[in-house]
Coordinates of N, CA and C in Angstrom, one line a residue:
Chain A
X733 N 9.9 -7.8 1.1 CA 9.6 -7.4 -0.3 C 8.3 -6.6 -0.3
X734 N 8.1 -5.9 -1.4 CA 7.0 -5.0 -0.9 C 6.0 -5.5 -2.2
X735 N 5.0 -5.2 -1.9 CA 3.5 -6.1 -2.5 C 2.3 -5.0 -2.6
X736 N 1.5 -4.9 -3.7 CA 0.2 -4.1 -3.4 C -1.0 -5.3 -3.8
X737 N -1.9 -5.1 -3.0 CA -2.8 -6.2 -3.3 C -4.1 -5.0 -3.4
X738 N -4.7 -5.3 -5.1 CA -6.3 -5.1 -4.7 C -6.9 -6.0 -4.7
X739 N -7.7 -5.7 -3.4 CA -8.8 -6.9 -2.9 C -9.9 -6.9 -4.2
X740 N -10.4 -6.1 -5.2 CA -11.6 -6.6 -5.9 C -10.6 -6.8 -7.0
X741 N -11.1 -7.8 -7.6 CA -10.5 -7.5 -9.4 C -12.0 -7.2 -10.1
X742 N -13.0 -7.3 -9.8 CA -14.3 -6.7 -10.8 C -15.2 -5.9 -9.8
X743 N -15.6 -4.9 -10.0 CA -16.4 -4.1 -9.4 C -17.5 -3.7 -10.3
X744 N -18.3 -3.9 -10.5 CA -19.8 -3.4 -11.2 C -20.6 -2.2 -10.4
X745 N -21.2 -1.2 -10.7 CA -21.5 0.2 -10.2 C -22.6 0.0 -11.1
X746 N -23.8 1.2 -10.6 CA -24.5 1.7 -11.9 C -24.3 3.1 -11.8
X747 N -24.4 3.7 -12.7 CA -24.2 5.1 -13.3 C -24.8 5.9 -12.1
X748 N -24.0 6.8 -11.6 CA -24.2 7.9 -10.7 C -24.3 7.4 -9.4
X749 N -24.0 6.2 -9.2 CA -23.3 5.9 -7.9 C -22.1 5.7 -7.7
X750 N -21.7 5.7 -6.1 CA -20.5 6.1 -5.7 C -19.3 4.4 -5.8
X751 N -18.5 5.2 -6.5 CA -17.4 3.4 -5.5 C -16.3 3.8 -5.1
X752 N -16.2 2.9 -4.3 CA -14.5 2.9 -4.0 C -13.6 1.7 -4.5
X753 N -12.3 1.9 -4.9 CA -11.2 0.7 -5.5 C -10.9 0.4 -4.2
X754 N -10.5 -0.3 -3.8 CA -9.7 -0.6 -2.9 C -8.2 -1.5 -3.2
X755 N -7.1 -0.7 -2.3 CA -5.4 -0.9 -2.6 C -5.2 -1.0 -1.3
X756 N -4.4 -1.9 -0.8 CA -3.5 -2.5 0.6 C -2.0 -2.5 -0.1
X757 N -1.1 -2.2 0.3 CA 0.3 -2.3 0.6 C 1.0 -2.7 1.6
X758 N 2.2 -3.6 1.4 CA 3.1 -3.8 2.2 C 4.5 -3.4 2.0
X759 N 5.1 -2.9 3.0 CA 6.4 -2.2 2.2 C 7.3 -2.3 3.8
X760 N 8.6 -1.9 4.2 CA 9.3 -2.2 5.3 C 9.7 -0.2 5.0
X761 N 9.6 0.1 4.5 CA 9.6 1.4 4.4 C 8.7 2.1 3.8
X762 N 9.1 3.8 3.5 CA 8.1 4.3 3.2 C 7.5 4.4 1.8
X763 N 7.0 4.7 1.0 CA 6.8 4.6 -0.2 C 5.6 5.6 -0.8
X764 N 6.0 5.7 -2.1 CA 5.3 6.9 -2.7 C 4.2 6.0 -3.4
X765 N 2.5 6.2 -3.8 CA 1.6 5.4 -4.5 C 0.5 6.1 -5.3
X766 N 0.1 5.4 -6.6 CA -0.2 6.2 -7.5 C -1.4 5.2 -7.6
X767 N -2.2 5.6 -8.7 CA -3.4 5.1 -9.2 C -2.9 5.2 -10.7
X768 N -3.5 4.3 -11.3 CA -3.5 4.5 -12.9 C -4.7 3.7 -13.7
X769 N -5.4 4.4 -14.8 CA -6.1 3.8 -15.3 C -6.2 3.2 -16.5
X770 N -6.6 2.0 -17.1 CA -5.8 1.8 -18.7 C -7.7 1.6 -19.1
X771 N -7.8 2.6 -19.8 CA -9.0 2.3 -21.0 C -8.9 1.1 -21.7
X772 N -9.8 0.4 -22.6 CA -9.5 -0.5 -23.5 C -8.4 -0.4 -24.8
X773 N -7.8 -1.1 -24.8 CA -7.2 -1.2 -26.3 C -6.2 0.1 -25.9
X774 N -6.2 0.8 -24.3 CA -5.1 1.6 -24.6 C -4.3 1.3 -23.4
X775 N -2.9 2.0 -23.6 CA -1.8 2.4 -22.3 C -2.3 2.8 -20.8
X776 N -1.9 3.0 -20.2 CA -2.0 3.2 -19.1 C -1.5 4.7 -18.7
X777 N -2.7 5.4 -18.0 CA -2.4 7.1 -17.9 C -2.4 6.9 -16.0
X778 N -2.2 8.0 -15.7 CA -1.9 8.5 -13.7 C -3.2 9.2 -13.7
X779 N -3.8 8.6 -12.9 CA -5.1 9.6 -12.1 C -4.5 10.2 -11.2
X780 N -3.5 10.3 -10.0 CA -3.4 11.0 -9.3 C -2.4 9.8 -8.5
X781 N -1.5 10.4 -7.7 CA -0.2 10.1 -6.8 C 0.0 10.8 -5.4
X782 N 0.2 10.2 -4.7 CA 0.6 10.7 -3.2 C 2.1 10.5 -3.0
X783 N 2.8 11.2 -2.8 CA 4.3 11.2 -2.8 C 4.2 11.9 -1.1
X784 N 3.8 13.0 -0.9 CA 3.9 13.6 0.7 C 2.6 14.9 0.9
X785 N 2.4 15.0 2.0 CA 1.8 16.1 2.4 C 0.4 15.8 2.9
X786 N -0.4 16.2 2.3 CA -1.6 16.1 2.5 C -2.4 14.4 2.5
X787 N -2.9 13.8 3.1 CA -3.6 12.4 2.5 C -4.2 12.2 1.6
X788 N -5.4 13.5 1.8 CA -6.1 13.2 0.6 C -5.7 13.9 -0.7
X789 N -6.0 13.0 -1.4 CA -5.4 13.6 -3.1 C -6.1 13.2 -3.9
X790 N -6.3 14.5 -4.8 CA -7.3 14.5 -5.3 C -6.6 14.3 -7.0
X791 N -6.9 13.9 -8.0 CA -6.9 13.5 -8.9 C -7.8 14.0 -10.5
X792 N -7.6 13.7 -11.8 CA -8.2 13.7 -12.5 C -9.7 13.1 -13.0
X793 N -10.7 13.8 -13.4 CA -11.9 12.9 -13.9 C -12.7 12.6 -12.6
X794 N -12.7 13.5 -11.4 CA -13.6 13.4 -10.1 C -12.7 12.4 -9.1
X795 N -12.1 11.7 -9.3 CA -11.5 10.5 -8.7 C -10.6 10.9 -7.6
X796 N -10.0 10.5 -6.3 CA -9.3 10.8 -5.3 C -9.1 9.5 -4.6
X797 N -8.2 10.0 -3.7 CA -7.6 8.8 -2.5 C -7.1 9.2 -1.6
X798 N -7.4 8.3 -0.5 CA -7.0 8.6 0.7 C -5.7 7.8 1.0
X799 N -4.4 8.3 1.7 CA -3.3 7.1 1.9 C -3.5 7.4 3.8
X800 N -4.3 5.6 4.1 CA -3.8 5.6 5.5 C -2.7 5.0 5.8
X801 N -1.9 5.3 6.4 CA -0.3 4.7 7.0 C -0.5 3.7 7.7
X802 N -1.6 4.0 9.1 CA -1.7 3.1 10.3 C -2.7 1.7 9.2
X803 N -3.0 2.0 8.4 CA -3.9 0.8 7.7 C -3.1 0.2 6.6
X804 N -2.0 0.6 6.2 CA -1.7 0.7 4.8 C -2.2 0.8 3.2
X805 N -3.0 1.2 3.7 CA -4.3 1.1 2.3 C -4.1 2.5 1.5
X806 N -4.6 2.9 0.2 CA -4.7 3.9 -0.9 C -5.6 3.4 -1.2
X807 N -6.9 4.0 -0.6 CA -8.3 3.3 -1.3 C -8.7 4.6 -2.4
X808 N -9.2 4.4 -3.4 CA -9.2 5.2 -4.5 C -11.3 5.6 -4.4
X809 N -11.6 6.7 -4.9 CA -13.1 6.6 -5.2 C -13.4 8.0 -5.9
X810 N -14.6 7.5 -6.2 CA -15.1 8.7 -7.0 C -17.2 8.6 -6.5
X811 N -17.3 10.1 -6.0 CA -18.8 10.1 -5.7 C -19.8 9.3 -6.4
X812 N -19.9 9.7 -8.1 CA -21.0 9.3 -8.6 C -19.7 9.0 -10.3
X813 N -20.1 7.6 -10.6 CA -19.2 7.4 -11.8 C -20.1 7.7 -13.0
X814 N -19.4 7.6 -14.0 CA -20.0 8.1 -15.5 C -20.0 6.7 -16.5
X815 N -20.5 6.6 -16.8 CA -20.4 5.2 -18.2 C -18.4 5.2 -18.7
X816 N -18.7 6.5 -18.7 CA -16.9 6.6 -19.5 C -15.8 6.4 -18.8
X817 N -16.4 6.4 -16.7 CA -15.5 5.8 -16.0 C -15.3 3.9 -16.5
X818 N -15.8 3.1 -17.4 CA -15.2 1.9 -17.4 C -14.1 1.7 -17.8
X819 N -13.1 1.1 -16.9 CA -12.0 0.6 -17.5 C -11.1 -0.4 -16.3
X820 N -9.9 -0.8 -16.2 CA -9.4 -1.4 -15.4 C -8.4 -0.1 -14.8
X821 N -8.2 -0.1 -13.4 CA -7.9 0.9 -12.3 C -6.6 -0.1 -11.4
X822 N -5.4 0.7 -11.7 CA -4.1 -0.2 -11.4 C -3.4 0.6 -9.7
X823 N -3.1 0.5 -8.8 CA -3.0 0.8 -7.9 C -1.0 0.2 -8.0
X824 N -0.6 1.2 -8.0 CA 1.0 1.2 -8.1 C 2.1 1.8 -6.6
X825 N 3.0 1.1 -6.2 CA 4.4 1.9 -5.5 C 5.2 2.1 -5.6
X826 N 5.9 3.0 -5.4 CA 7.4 2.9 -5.6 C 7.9 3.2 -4.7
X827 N 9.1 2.3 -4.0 CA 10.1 2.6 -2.5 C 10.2 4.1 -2.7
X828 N 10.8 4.7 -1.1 CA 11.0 6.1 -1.0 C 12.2 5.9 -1.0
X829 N 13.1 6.4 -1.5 CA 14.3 6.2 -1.7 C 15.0 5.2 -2.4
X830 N 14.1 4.4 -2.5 CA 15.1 3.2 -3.4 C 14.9 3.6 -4.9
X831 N 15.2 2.2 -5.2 CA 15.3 2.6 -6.7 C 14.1 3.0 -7.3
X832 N 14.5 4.2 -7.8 CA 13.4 4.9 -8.5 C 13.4 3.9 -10.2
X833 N 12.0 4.4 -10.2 CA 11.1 3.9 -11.5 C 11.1 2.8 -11.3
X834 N 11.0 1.8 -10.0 CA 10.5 0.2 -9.9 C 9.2 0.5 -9.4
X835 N 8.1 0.7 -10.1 CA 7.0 0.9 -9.7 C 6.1 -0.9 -9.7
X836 N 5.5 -0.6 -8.2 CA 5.0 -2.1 -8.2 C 3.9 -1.9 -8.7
X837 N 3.0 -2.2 -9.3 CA 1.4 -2.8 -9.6 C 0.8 -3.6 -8.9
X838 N -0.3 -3.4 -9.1 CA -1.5 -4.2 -8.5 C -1.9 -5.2 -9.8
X839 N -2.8 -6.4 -9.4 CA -3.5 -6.9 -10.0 C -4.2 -6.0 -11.3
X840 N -4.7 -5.3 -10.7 CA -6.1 -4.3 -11.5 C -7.3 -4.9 -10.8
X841 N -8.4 -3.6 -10.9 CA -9.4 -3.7 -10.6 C -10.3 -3.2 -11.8
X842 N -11.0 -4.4 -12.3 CA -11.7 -4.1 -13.4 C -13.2 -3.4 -13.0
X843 N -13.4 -2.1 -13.9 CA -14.6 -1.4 -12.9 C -15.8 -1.0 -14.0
X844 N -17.0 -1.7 -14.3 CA -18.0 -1.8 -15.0 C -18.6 -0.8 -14.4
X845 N -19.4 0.3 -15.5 CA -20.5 0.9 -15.2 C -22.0 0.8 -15.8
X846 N -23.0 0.4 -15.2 CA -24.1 0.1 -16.2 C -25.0 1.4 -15.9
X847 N -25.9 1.6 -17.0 CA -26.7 2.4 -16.8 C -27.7 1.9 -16.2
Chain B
X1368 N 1.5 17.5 -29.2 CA 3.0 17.0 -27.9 C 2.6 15.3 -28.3
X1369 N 3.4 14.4 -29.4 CA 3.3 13.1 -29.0 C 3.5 12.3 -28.1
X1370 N 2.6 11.4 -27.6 CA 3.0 10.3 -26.7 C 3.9 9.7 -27.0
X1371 N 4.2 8.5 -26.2 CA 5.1 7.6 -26.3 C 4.7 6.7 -27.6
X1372 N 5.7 6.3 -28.6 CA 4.9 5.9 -29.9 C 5.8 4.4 -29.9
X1373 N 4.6 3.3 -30.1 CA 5.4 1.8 -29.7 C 5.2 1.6 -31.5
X1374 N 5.7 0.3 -32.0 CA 5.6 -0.1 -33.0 C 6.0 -1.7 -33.1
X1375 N 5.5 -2.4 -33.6 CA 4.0 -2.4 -34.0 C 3.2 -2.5 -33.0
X1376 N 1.6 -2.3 -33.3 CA 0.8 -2.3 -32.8 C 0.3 -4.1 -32.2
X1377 N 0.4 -4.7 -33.7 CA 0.3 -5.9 -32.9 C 1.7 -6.4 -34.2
X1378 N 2.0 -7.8 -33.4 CA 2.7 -9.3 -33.9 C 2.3 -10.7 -33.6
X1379 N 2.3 -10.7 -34.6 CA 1.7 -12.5 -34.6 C 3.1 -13.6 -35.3
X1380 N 3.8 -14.3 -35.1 CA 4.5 -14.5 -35.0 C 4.9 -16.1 -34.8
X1381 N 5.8 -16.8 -35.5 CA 5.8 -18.4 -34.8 C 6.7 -18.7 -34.0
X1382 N 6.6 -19.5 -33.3 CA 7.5 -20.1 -32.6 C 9.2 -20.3 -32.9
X1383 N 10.1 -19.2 -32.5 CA 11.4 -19.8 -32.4 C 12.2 -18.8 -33.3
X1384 N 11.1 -17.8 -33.7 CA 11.4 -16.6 -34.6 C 12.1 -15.3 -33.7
X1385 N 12.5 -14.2 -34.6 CA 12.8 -13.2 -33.6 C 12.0 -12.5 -33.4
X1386 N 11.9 -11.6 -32.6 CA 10.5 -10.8 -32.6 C 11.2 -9.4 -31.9
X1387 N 11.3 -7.7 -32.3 CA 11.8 -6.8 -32.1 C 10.6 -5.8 -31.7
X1388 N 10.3 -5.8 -30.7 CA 9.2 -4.4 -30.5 C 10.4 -2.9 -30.2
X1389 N 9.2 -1.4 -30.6 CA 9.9 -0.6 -30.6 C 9.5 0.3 -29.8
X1390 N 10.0 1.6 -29.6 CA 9.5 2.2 -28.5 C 10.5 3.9 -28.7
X1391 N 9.5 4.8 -28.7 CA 10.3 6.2 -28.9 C 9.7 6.8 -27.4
X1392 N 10.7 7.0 -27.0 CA 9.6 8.2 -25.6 C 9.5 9.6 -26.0
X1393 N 9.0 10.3 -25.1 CA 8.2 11.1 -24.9 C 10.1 12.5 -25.3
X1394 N 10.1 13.2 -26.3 CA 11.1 14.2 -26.0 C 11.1 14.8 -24.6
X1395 N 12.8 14.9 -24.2 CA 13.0 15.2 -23.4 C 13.3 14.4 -21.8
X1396 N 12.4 13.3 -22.0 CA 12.3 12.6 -21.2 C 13.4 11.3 -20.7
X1397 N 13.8 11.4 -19.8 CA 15.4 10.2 -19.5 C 15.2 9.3 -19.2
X1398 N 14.0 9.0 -18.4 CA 13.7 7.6 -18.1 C 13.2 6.7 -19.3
X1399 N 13.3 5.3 -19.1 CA 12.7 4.6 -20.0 C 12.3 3.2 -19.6
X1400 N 11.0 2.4 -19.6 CA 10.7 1.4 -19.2 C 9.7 0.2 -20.2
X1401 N 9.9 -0.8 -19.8 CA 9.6 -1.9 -20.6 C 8.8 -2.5 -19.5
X1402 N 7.3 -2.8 -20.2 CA 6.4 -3.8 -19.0 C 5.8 -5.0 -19.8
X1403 N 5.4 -5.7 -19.1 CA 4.8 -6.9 -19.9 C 3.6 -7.0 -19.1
X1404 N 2.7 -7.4 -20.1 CA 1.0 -7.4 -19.3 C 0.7 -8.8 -19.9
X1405 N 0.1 -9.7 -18.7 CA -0.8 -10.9 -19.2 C -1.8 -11.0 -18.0
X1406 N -2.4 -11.8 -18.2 CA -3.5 -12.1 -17.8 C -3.3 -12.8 -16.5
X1407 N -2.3 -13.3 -16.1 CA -1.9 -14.5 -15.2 C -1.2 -13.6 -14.1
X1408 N -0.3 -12.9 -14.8 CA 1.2 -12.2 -14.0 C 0.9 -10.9 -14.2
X1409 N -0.4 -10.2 -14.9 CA -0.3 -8.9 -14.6 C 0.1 -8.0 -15.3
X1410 N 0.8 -6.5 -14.4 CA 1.1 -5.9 -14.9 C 3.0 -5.9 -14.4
X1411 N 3.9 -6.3 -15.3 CA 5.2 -6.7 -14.7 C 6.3 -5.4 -14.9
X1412 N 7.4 -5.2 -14.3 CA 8.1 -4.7 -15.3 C 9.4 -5.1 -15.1
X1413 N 9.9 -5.1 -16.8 CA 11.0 -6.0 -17.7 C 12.5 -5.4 -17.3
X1414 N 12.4 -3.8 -17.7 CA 13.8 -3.5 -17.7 C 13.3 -2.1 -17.5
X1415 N 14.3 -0.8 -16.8 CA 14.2 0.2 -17.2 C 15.2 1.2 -17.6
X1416 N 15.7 1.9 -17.8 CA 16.9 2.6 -18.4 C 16.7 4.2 -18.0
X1417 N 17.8 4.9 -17.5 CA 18.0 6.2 -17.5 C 19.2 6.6 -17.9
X1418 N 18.9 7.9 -18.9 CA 19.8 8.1 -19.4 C 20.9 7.5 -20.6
X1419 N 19.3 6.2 -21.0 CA 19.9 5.1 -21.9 C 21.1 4.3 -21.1
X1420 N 20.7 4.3 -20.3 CA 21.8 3.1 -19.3 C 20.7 2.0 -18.7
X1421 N 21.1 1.0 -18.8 CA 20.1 0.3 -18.0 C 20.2 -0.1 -16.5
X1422 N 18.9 0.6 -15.8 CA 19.3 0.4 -14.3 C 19.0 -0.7 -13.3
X1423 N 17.9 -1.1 -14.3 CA 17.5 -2.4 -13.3 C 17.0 -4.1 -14.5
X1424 N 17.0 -4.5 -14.5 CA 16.8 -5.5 -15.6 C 16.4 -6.8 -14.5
X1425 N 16.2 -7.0 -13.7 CA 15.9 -7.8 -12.8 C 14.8 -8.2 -13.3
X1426 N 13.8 -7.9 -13.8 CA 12.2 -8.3 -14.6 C 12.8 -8.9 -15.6
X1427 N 13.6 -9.3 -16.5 CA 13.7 -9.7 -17.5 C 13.9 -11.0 -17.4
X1428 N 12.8 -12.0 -17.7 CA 12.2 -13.2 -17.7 C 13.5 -14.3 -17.8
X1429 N 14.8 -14.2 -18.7 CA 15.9 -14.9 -19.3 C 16.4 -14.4 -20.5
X1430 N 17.4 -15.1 -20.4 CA 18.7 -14.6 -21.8 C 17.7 -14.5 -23.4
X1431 N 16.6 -15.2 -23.4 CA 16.0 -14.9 -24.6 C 15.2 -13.2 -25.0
X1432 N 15.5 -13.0 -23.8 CA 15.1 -11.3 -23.9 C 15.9 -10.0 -23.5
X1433 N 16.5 -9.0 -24.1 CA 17.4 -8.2 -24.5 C 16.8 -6.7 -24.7
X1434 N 17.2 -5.7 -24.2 CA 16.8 -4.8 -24.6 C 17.7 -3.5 -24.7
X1435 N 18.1 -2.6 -25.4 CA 18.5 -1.9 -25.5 C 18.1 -0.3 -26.0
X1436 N 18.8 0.3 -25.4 CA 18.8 2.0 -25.5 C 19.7 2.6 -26.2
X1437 N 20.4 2.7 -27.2 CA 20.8 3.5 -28.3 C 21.2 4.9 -28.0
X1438 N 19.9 5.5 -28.0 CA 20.3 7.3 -27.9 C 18.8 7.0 -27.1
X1439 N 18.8 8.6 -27.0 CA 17.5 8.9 -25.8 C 16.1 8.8 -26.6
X1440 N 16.0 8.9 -27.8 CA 15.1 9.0 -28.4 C 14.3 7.4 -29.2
X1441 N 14.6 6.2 -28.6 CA 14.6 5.0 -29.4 C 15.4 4.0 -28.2
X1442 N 14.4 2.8 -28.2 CA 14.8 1.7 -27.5 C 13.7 0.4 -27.8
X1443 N 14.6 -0.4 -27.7 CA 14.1 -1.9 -28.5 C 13.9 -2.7 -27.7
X1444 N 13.3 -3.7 -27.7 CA 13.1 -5.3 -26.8 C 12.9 -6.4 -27.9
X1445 N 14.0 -7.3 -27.6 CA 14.6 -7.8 -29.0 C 14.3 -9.3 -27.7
X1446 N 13.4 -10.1 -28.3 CA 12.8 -12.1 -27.7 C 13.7 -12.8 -29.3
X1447 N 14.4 -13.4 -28.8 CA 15.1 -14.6 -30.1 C 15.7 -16.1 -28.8
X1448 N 15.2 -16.8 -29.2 CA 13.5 -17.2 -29.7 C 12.8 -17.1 -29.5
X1449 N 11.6 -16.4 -30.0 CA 10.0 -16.4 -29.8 C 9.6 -17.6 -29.4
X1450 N 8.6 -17.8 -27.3 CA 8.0 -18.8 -27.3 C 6.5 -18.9 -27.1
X1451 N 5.5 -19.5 -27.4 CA 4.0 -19.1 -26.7 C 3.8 -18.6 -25.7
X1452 N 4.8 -18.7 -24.6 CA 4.3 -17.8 -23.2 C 5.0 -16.8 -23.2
X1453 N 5.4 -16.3 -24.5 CA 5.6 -14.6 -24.3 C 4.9 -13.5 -24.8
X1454 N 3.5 -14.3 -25.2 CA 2.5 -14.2 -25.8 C 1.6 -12.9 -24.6
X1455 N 1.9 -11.6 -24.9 CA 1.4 -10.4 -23.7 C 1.2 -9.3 -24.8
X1456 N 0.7 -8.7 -23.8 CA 1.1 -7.0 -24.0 C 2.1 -6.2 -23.9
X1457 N 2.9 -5.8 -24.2 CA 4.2 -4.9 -24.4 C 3.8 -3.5 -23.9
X1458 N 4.4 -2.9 -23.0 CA 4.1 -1.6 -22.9 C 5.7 -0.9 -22.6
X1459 N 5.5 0.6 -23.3 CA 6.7 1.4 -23.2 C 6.6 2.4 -22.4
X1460 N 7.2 2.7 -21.3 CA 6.6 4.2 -20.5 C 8.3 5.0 -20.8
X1461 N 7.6 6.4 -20.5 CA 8.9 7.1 -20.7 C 8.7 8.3 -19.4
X1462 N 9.7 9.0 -18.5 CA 8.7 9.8 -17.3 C 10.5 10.9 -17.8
X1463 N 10.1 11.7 -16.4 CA 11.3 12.7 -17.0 C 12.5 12.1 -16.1
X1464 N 12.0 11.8 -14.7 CA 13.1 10.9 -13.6 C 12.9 10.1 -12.7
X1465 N 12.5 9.2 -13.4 CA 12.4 8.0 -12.6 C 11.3 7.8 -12.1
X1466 N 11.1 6.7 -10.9 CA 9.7 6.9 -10.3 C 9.0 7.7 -9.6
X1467 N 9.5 8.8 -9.3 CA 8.5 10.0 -8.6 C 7.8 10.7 -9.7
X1468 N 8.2 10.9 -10.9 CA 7.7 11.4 -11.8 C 6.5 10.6 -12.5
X1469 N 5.7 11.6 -13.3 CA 4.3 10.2 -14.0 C 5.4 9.7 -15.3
X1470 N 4.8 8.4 -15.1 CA 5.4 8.0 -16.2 C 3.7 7.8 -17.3
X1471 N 4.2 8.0 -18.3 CA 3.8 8.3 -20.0 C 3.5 7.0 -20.9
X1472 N 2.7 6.2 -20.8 CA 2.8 4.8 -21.1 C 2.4 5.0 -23.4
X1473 N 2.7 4.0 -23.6 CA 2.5 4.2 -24.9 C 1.6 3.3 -25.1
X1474 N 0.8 2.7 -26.3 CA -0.5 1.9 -26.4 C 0.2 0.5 -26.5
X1475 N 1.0 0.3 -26.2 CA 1.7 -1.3 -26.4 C 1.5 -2.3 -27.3
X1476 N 2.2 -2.8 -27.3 CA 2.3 -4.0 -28.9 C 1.7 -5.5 -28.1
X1477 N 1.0 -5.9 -28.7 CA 0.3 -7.1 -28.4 C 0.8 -8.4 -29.5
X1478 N 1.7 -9.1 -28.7 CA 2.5 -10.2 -29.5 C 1.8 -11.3 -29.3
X1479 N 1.4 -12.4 -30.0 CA 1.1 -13.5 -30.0 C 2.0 -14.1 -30.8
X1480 N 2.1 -15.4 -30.0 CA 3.5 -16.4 -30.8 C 3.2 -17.7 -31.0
X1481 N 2.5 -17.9 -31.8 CA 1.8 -19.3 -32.1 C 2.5 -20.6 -32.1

């Protein structure tokens, strides 16, 4: 069965320093993986997705990820965050070929910025 | 260009009642999906539909939860009985095909069922 685990559920930063999310997956095949962020009180939007090609992918609002295969990880980061980066950061998969739109989720990683 | 537009925003609700959340996607778009957010279990998902067909329903918790697709523009999640642990967040995503595509989430209805 395939599983994404993020290791932090709270991350605290201060303003204009760098973080990374961190996302681990296990899957028996290959799989396509996204990031998503849900502001307060709203839905949930795509920062950016790796479906093929290049590893690094780069994303909306400074943010990117790297997908290593030999590690299974989609660790997410952004150089220097902004106050308006807080919110909860959802690390998602979906089988390559299977059934589409079973996207798995992560916990969340809830990500505080203080000034 | 509207997002995905849920209705209501919130429900409060008692125990044993019916409770109908609503959900319009995004025009144009075929996919359709139902998630449930708590605190415990996350971020889940319920049922999804393409093409107003339902393709996978395996998330749906038991027979007290139902959901249906009509036409492409409108789809419901119908709980009869209402119990305190269905007490989440509702969310409606709509994408254009399935999981490779972004899916479009809507602000979700937040039910409490006293």
């Amino acid at each position: 069965a395939q599983s994404v685990t993020q290791l932090d559920s709270q991350v605290p930063v201060f303003e204009e320093a760098p973080v990374e999310l961190r996302c681990n997956y296990s899957s028996s095949v290959s799989v396509y993986l996204f990031w998503y962020v849900q502001y307060p009180n709203q839905g949930l939007q795509l920062l950016l997705k790796y479906l093929s090609g290049s590893t690094l992918v780069k994303g909306i609002n400074g943010f990117e990820a790297e997908f290593n295969k030999s590690q299974t990880s989609f660790h997410l980061r952004k150089p220097s965050v902004h106050i308006s980066d807080t919110a909860e950061y959802f690390c998602a998969v979906s089988l390559y070929g299977g059934s589409q739109g079973n996207l798995i989720f992560g916990k969340g990683t809830k990500l505080s910025v203080k000034p | 260009d509207a997002g995905v537009i849920q209705s209501p925003r919130h429900e409060v609700t008692e125990m044993g009642q019916e409770v109908t959340l609503r959900c319009k996607p995004i025009s144009g778009h075929n996919s359709l999906f139902w998630y449930r957010q708590t605190m415990m279990r996350g971020l889940e998902l319920l049922i999804y539909f393409n093409n107003n067909v339902p393709i996978d329903d395996s998330g749906m918790p038991e027979d007290r939860f139902s959901a249906k697709m009509p036409n492409a523009s409108f789809s419901t999640l119908k709980i009869q009985p209402s119990e305190p642990r269905d007490s989440a967040v509702y969310f409606c995503a709509s994408s254009r095909a399935g999981g490779l595509e972004t899916q479009y989430f809507g602000p979700g209805t937040r039910l409490l069922v006293l």
